mmCIF file of C-alpha atoms and ligand atoms in Angstrom:
data_model
loop_
_atom_site.group_PDB
_atom_site.id
_atom_site.type_symbol
_atom_site.label_atom_id
_atom_site.label_comp_id
_atom_site.label_asym_id
_atom_site.label_seq_id
_atom_site.Cartn_x
_atom_site.Cartn_y
_atom_site.Cartn_z
ATOM 1 C CA MET A 17 0.000 0.000 0.000
ATOM 2 C CA ASN A 18 1.194 3.540 -0.747
ATOM 3 C CA HIS A 19 -0.423 5.147 2.280
ATOM 4 C CA LYS A 20 0.788 4.683 5.829
ATOM 5 C CA TYR A 21 -2.745 4.422 7.231
ATOM 6 C CA ALA A 22 -4.351 2.472 4.364
ATOM 7 C CA SER A 23 -7.232 0.538 5.930
ATOM 8 C CA ASP A 24 -9.893 -1.699 4.403
ATOM 9 C CA CYS A 25 -13.199 -1.553 6.275
ATOM 10 C CA HIS A 26 -15.507 -3.457 3.907
ATOM 11 C CA ASN A 27 -14.781 -6.990 2.713
ATOM 12 C CA HIS A 28 -16.136 -10.520 2.887
ATOM 13 C CA SER A 29 -14.905 -14.000 3.775
ATOM 14 C CA HIS A 30 -16.474 -17.390 3.055
ATOM 15 C CA CYS A 31 -18.923 -16.593 5.861
ATOM 16 C CA SER A 32 -20.775 -14.614 3.168
ATOM 17 C CA PRO A 33 -22.563 -16.714 0.523
ATOM 18 C CA ASP A 34 -20.632 -14.913 -2.228
ATOM 19 C CA GLY A 35 -17.262 -14.841 -0.427
ATOM 20 C CA ASP A 36 -14.450 -17.108 -1.651
ATOM 21 C CA HIS A 37 -11.833 -17.297 1.077
ATOM 22 C CA SER A 38 -11.505 -18.249 4.739
ATOM 23 C CA VAL A 39 -11.043 -15.647 7.446
ATOM 24 C CA SER A 40 -7.467 -16.854 7.926
ATOM 25 C CA ALA A 41 -6.718 -16.428 4.205
ATOM 26 C CA MET A 42 -8.107 -12.883 4.337
ATOM 27 C CA LEU A 43 -6.022 -12.207 7.451
ATOM 28 C CA ALA A 44 -2.883 -13.473 5.712
ATOM 29 C CA ARG A 45 -3.579 -11.124 2.794
ATOM 30 C CA ALA A 46 -4.204 -8.164 5.130
ATOM 31 C CA ARG A 47 -0.795 -8.805 6.706
ATOM 32 C CA GLU A 48 0.900 -9.254 3.355
ATOM 33 C CA LEU A 49 -0.500 -5.904 2.174
ATOM 34 C CA GLY A 50 0.593 -4.212 5.385
ATOM 35 C CA LEU A 51 -2.842 -2.702 5.996
ATOM 36 C CA TYR A 52 -2.951 -0.315 8.945
ATOM 37 C CA ALA A 53 -6.378 -1.664 9.927
ATOM 38 C CA TRP A 54 -8.534 -4.466 8.599
ATOM 39 C CA THR A 55 -12.247 -4.737 9.341
ATOM 40 C CA LEU A 56 -14.073 -7.832 8.129
ATOM 41 C CA THR A 57 -17.746 -7.178 7.306
ATOM 42 C CA ASP A 58 -19.588 -10.306 6.237
ATOM 43 C CA HIS A 59 -23.129 -10.021 4.924
ATOM 44 C CA CYS A 60 -26.345 -10.150 6.891
ATOM 45 C CA GLU A 61 -29.231 -9.692 4.463
ATOM 46 C CA CYS A 62 -31.875 -8.884 7.051
ATOM 47 C CA GLN A 63 -34.930 -9.967 5.061
ATOM 48 C CA LYS A 64 -33.322 -13.402 4.640
ATOM 49 C CA PHE A 65 -32.091 -13.660 8.241
ATOM 50 C CA GLU A 66 -34.500 -16.413 9.264
ATOM 51 C CA SER A 67 -33.945 -18.525 6.201
ATOM 52 C CA ARG A 68 -30.274 -18.035 5.421
ATOM 53 C CA TYR A 69 -28.288 -15.696 7.648
ATOM 54 C CA ARG A 70 -28.783 -16.490 11.352
ATOM 55 C CA ASP A 71 -26.217 -19.303 11.262
ATOM 56 C CA ARG A 72 -23.894 -17.421 8.938
ATOM 57 C CA VAL A 73 -23.793 -14.402 11.244
ATOM 58 C CA ARG A 74 -23.082 -16.654 14.244
ATOM 59 C CA ARG A 75 -20.320 -18.441 12.368
ATOM 60 C CA ALA A 76 -18.745 -15.183 11.163
ATOM 61 C CA TRP A 77 -18.730 -13.891 14.736
ATOM 62 C CA GLU A 78 -17.103 -17.067 16.051
ATOM 63 C CA GLU A 79 -14.455 -17.045 13.337
ATOM 64 C CA MET A 80 -13.666 -13.384 13.989
ATOM 65 C CA ALA A 81 -13.309 -14.133 17.705
ATOM 66 C CA GLY A 82 -10.597 -16.628 16.788
ATOM 67 C CA VAL A 83 -8.482 -14.195 14.756
ATOM 68 C CA GLU A 84 -4.940 -13.842 16.101
ATOM 69 C CA ALA A 85 -4.341 -10.281 15.025
ATOM 70 C CA ALA A 86 -1.025 -9.540 16.728
ATOM 71 C CA GLY A 87 0.604 -6.589 15.019
ATOM 72 C CA LEU A 88 -2.466 -5.717 12.930
ATOM 73 C CA ARG A 89 -5.450 -3.637 13.961
ATOM 74 C CA PHE A 90 -8.306 -6.054 13.376
ATOM 75 C CA CYS A 91 -11.898 -4.874 13.803
ATOM 76 C CA ARG A 92 -15.016 -6.986 13.797
ATOM 77 C CA GLY A 93 -17.687 -5.708 11.470
ATOM 78 C CA ILE A 94 -20.878 -6.664 9.683
ATOM 79 C CA GLU A 95 -22.685 -5.428 6.567
ATOM 80 C CA LEU A 96 -26.384 -5.150 7.400
ATOM 81 C CA GLY A 97 -28.399 -5.268 4.184
ATOM 82 C CA GLN A 98 -31.945 -3.882 4.117
ATOM 83 C CA PRO A 99 -32.203 -3.517 7.925
ATOM 84 C CA LEU A 100 -35.611 -1.833 7.636
ATOM 85 C CA GLU A 101 -37.116 -4.897 5.965
ATOM 86 C CA ASP A 102 -36.679 -6.846 9.204
ATOM 87 C CA LEU A 103 -35.698 -4.729 12.180
ATOM 88 C CA ALA A 104 -36.007 -7.679 14.565
ATOM 89 C CA ALA A 105 -33.446 -9.535 12.464
ATOM 90 C CA ALA A 106 -31.116 -6.522 12.499
ATOM 91 C CA ARG A 107 -31.425 -6.344 16.295
ATOM 92 C CA GLU A 108 -30.799 -10.058 16.692
ATOM 93 C CA ALA A 109 -27.755 -9.975 14.388
ATOM 94 C CA LEU A 110 -26.181 -7.219 16.480
ATOM 95 C CA GLY A 111 -27.474 -8.371 19.865
ATOM 96 C CA GLY A 112 -24.897 -9.622 22.371
ATOM 97 C CA ARG A 113 -22.021 -9.098 19.937
ATOM 98 C CA ASP A 114 -19.780 -6.108 20.478
ATOM 99 C CA TYR A 115 -19.067 -5.295 16.871
ATOM 100 C CA ASP A 116 -16.566 -2.573 16.132
ATOM 101 C CA PHE A 117 -18.263 -1.468 12.940
ATOM 102 C CA VAL A 118 -21.647 -1.781 11.256
ATOM 103 C CA ILE A 119 -22.193 -0.910 7.585
ATOM 104 C CA GLY A 120 -25.751 -0.088 6.548
ATOM 105 C CA SER A 121 -26.434 -1.162 2.968
ATOM 106 C CA LEU A 122 -29.295 -1.253 0.533
ATOM 107 C CA HIS A 123 -29.030 -3.943 -2.162
ATOM 108 C CA ASN A 124 -32.678 -4.018 -3.158
ATOM 109 C CA LEU A 125 -35.898 -2.094 -2.759
ATOM 110 C CA ARG A 126 -38.588 -3.683 -0.626
ATOM 111 C CA ASP A 127 -40.089 -6.780 -2.199
ATOM 112 C CA LYS A 128 -37.858 -6.312 -5.241
ATOM 113 C CA PRO A 129 -34.789 -8.388 -6.207
ATOM 114 C CA ASP A 130 -31.214 -7.123 -5.794
ATOM 115 C CA PHE A 131 -30.294 -4.408 -8.324
ATOM 116 C CA TYR A 132 -27.841 -7.037 -9.564
ATOM 117 C CA TYR A 133 -30.769 -8.759 -11.306
ATOM 118 C CA MET A 134 -32.197 -5.590 -12.867
ATOM 119 C CA ASP A 135 -32.510 -5.551 -16.665
ATOM 120 C CA ALA A 136 -31.692 -1.856 -16.992
ATOM 121 C CA ALA A 137 -30.985 -2.058 -20.734
ATOM 122 C CA ASN A 138 -34.635 -2.847 -21.383
ATOM 123 C CA MET A 139 -36.178 -0.407 -18.958
ATOM 124 C CA ASP A 140 -37.842 2.912 -19.645
ATOM 125 C CA PRO A 141 -35.607 5.855 -18.528
ATOM 126 C CA GLU A 142 -38.431 7.213 -16.374
ATOM 127 C CA GLU A 143 -38.739 3.859 -14.670
ATOM 128 C CA LEU A 144 -35.015 3.925 -13.898
ATOM 129 C CA HIS A 145 -35.289 7.414 -12.394
ATOM 130 C CA GLY A 146 -38.229 6.193 -10.347
ATOM 131 C CA LEU A 147 -36.163 3.293 -9.004
ATOM 132 C CA LEU A 148 -33.380 5.681 -8.031
ATOM 133 C CA ASP A 149 -35.902 7.993 -6.315
ATOM 134 C CA ALA A 150 -37.163 5.026 -4.305
ATOM 135 C CA TYR A 151 -33.565 4.057 -3.507
ATOM 136 C CA TRP A 152 -32.730 7.545 -2.086
ATOM 137 C CA ASP A 153 -35.933 7.521 -0.057
ATOM 138 C CA GLU A 154 -35.121 4.172 1.515
ATOM 139 C CA ILE A 155 -31.569 5.375 2.256
ATOM 140 C CA LEU A 156 -33.083 8.396 4.023
ATOM 141 C CA ASN A 157 -35.304 6.054 6.041
ATOM 142 C CA MET A 158 -32.244 4.013 7.008
ATOM 143 C CA ILE A 159 -30.392 7.119 8.191
ATOM 144 C CA ALA A 160 -33.434 8.153 10.224
ATOM 145 C CA TRP A 161 -33.348 4.682 11.833
ATOM 146 C CA GLY A 162 -29.646 5.094 12.494
ATOM 147 C CA GLY A 163 -28.602 1.616 13.634
ATOM 148 C CA PHE A 164 -25.355 1.581 11.619
ATOM 149 C CA ASP A 165 -22.039 3.477 11.533
ATOM 150 C CA SER A 166 -21.285 3.998 7.838
ATOM 151 C CA LEU A 167 -23.572 4.075 4.812
ATOM 152 C CA GLY A 168 -22.329 1.426 2.371
ATOM 153 C CA HIS A 169 -21.763 1.985 -1.345
ATOM 154 C CA LEU A 170 -24.116 4.913 -1.953
ATOM 155 C CA THR A 171 -25.120 4.854 -5.668
ATOM 156 C CA TYR A 172 -25.006 1.032 -5.715
ATOM 157 C CA PRO A 173 -27.735 0.848 -8.452
ATOM 158 C CA LEU A 174 -25.343 2.655 -10.821
ATOM 159 C CA ARG A 175 -22.974 -0.346 -10.620
ATOM 160 C CA TYR A 176 -25.627 -2.199 -12.635
ATOM 161 C CA ILE A 177 -27.434 0.539 -14.569
ATOM 162 C CA GLN A 178 -24.307 2.316 -15.849
ATOM 163 C CA GLY A 179 -21.637 -0.296 -15.175
ATOM 164 C CA GLU A 180 -23.159 -3.591 -16.285
ATOM 165 C CA HIS A 181 -25.790 -2.336 -18.729
ATOM 166 C CA GLY A 182 -24.041 0.781 -20.049
ATOM 167 C CA VAL A 183 -27.154 2.933 -19.575
ATOM 168 C CA PRO A 184 -26.099 6.512 -18.708
ATOM 169 C CA VAL A 185 -28.003 8.244 -15.909
ATOM 170 C CA ASP A 186 -28.422 12.018 -15.690
ATOM 171 C CA MET A 187 -27.497 12.454 -12.037
ATOM 172 C CA SER A 188 -28.236 16.197 -12.039
ATOM 173 C CA ARG A 189 -31.856 15.179 -11.689
ATOM 174 C CA HIS A 190 -31.004 13.509 -8.380
ATOM 175 C CA ALA A 191 -28.884 16.296 -6.882
ATOM 176 C CA GLY A 192 -31.614 17.475 -4.500
ATOM 177 C CA LYS A 193 -32.171 14.025 -3.026
ATOM 178 C CA LEU A 194 -28.432 13.421 -2.732
ATOM 179 C CA ASP A 195 -28.084 16.696 -0.820
ATOM 180 C CA GLN A 196 -30.773 15.459 1.553
ATOM 181 C CA VAL A 197 -28.886 12.199 2.047
ATOM 182 C CA PHE A 198 -25.621 14.011 2.798
ATOM 183 C CA GLN A 199 -27.286 16.473 5.161
ATOM 184 C CA ALA A 200 -29.033 13.625 6.979
ATOM 185 C CA LEU A 201 -25.725 11.770 7.417
ATOM 186 C CA VAL A 202 -24.064 14.892 8.825
ATOM 187 C CA GLN A 203 -26.936 15.561 11.233
ATOM 188 C CA ALA A 204 -27.047 11.943 12.379
ATOM 189 C CA GLY A 205 -23.259 11.719 12.846
ATOM 190 C CA LYS A 206 -23.031 8.785 10.440
ATOM 191 C CA ALA A 207 -20.150 8.132 8.062
ATOM 192 C CA LEU A 208 -20.239 7.846 4.293
ATOM 193 C CA GLU A 209 -18.342 4.923 2.814
ATOM 194 C CA VAL A 210 -16.057 5.241 -0.191
ATOM 195 C CA ASN A 211 -16.549 1.828 -1.778
ATOM 196 C CA THR A 212 -13.676 1.228 -4.174
ATOM 197 C CA SER A 213 -15.100 -1.888 -5.870
ATOM 198 C CA GLY A 214 -16.466 0.262 -8.695
ATOM 199 C CA LEU A 215 -12.909 1.252 -9.646
ATOM 200 C CA ARG A 216 -12.067 -2.331 -10.645
ATOM 201 C CA GLN A 217 -15.483 -3.085 -12.131
ATOM 202 C CA LYS A 218 -17.225 -1.868 -15.268
ATOM 203 C CA LEU A 219 -18.562 1.217 -13.483
ATOM 204 C CA GLY A 220 -14.992 2.565 -13.437
ATOM 205 C CA GLU A 221 -15.427 4.874 -10.457
ATOM 206 C CA ALA A 222 -15.857 4.725 -6.699
ATOM 207 C CA MET A 223 -19.297 4.560 -5.084
ATOM 208 C CA PRO A 224 -19.930 7.410 -4.536
ATOM 209 C CA ASN A 225 -17.712 9.170 -7.087
ATOM 210 C CA LEU A 226 -15.477 12.223 -6.697
ATOM 211 C CA SER A 227 -18.123 14.840 -7.480
ATOM 212 C CA LEU A 228 -20.465 13.395 -4.853
ATOM 213 C CA LEU A 229 -17.652 13.171 -2.292
ATOM 214 C CA LYS A 230 -16.942 16.852 -2.952
ATOM 215 C CA ARG A 231 -20.587 17.702 -2.418
ATOM 216 C CA TYR A 232 -20.745 15.732 0.847
ATOM 217 C CA HIS A 233 -17.665 17.636 2.034
ATOM 218 C CA GLU A 234 -19.200 20.989 0.993
ATOM 219 C CA LEU A 235 -22.269 20.178 3.056
ATOM 220 C CA GLY A 236 -20.144 19.561 6.142
ATOM 221 C CA GLY A 237 -19.474 15.826 5.805
ATOM 222 C CA ARG A 238 -16.229 14.856 7.516
ATOM 223 C CA LEU A 239 -16.802 11.219 8.515
ATOM 224 C CA VAL A 240 -15.748 8.845 5.744
ATOM 225 C CA THR A 241 -14.688 5.186 5.735
ATOM 226 C CA LEU A 242 -12.980 3.205 2.979
ATOM 227 C CA GLY A 243 -13.676 -0.312 1.782
ATOM 228 C CA SER A 244 -12.694 -2.499 -1.165
ATOM 229 C CA ASP A 245 -15.813 -4.698 -0.873
ATOM 230 C CA ALA A 246 -13.482 -7.606 -1.673
ATOM 231 C CA HIS A 247 -15.130 -11.021 -1.886
ATOM 232 C CA CYS A 248 -11.772 -12.795 -2.259
ATOM 233 C CA ALA A 249 -8.299 -12.374 -0.781
ATOM 234 C CA GLU A 250 -6.810 -11.001 -4.022
ATOM 235 C CA ASP A 251 -9.203 -8.041 -3.995
ATOM 236 C CA LEU A 252 -8.523 -7.053 -0.387
ATOM 237 C CA GLY A 253 -7.138 -3.515 -0.221
ATOM 238 C CA ARG A 254 -7.751 -2.906 -3.923
ATOM 239 C CA GLY A 255 -8.525 0.712 -4.700
ATOM 240 C CA ILE A 256 -7.919 1.891 -1.128
ATOM 241 C CA ASP A 257 -4.891 3.994 -2.125
ATOM 242 C CA GLU A 258 -6.920 5.521 -4.983
ATOM 243 C CA GLY A 259 -9.846 6.082 -2.643
ATOM 244 C CA MET A 260 -7.603 7.980 -0.213
ATOM 245 C CA GLU A 261 -6.412 10.187 -3.074
ATOM 246 C CA LEU A 262 -10.024 10.794 -4.153
ATOM 247 C CA LEU A 263 -10.841 11.921 -0.629
ATOM 248 C CA LYS A 264 -7.925 14.346 -0.630
ATOM 249 C CA ALA A 265 -9.073 15.692 -4.001
ATOM 250 C CA ALA A 266 -12.541 16.171 -2.512
ATOM 251 C CA GLY A 267 -11.120 18.290 0.327
ATOM 252 C CA PHE A 268 -10.835 15.749 3.146
ATOM 253 C CA THR A 269 -7.767 15.544 5.373
ATOM 254 C CA GLU A 270 -8.847 12.567 7.490
ATOM 255 C CA PHE A 271 -10.868 9.371 7.318
ATOM 256 C CA ALA A 272 -12.240 7.051 9.974
ATOM 257 C CA ILE A 273 -11.926 3.479 11.074
ATOM 258 C CA TYR A 274 -14.322 2.268 13.756
ATOM 259 C CA GLU A 275 -13.492 0.561 17.029
ATOM 260 C CA LYS A 276 -16.304 -0.352 19.436
ATOM 261 C CA ARG A 277 -18.714 1.547 17.180
ATOM 262 C CA ARG A 278 -16.762 4.815 17.565
ATOM 263 C CA PRO A 279 -14.810 6.615 14.848
ATOM 264 C CA VAL A 280 -11.026 6.781 15.138
ATOM 265 C CA MET A 281 -9.823 9.559 12.862
ATOM 266 C CA LEU A 282 -6.686 8.919 10.816
ATOM 267 C CA PRO A 283 -4.786 11.213 8.450
ATOM 268 C CA LEU A 284 -4.968 10.558 4.722
ATOM 269 C CA GLU A 285 -1.248 9.734 4.659
HETATM 270 ZN ZN1 ZN B 12 -23.089 -4.409 -0.189
HETATM 271 ZN ZN1 ZN B 13 -20.146 -5.880 0.742
#
């Protein structure tokens, strides 16, 4: 890594259904990279907690408890997907476990499949804008709920609409809603994640991108976290150096890692 404090606070092990590698393999990679801090954040898709995630979350917690992290700052995290779809599940996932860090994510709208499955190339542009409007509204509801530390991969639908399907979206139409999201984060004291997975995927930019990071900063946003969203050991730490440079370009001087659900500010060095 090119930065002294390079830290990856969003990534997945085999405790996630779509993760490839064991916790120990991820740990070995974190050490090899020389990360300043590594936070593992396996998935808990709240609306599927009963059917698929209760045991996974338990197993992830047990495996994290067994990590021998000598010499590396290791933090225990979780990515809560769609917490508002099943608040009892979100409570149970967090209950009795002293996580360091909780990401709040939205992978699908209520009763709709993950944006991953969306056929954006064959959708009416107005329908796409409507989906994005519904996405911002649900994000605002999540911030009002507030049971997380950092908002994961804001603009996630663009990974599929623009990235996978090559359908351009006029984001100027969404500027007002995005301002509301940023203002709500600032007021609630929640962080915004810079998810660097988009840099290595077809989208070609971070989620959110530089212009949105600038806007968040203009509106008073200072809490930011960084994550590669790696689902395999090779992707751990990828894009974190670039993400730190993006933050500097957007006006930030610091970023945060979380320990015991509290931000620890680190310089962008
Ligand atoms: Zn996610
Ligand atoms: Zn993730």
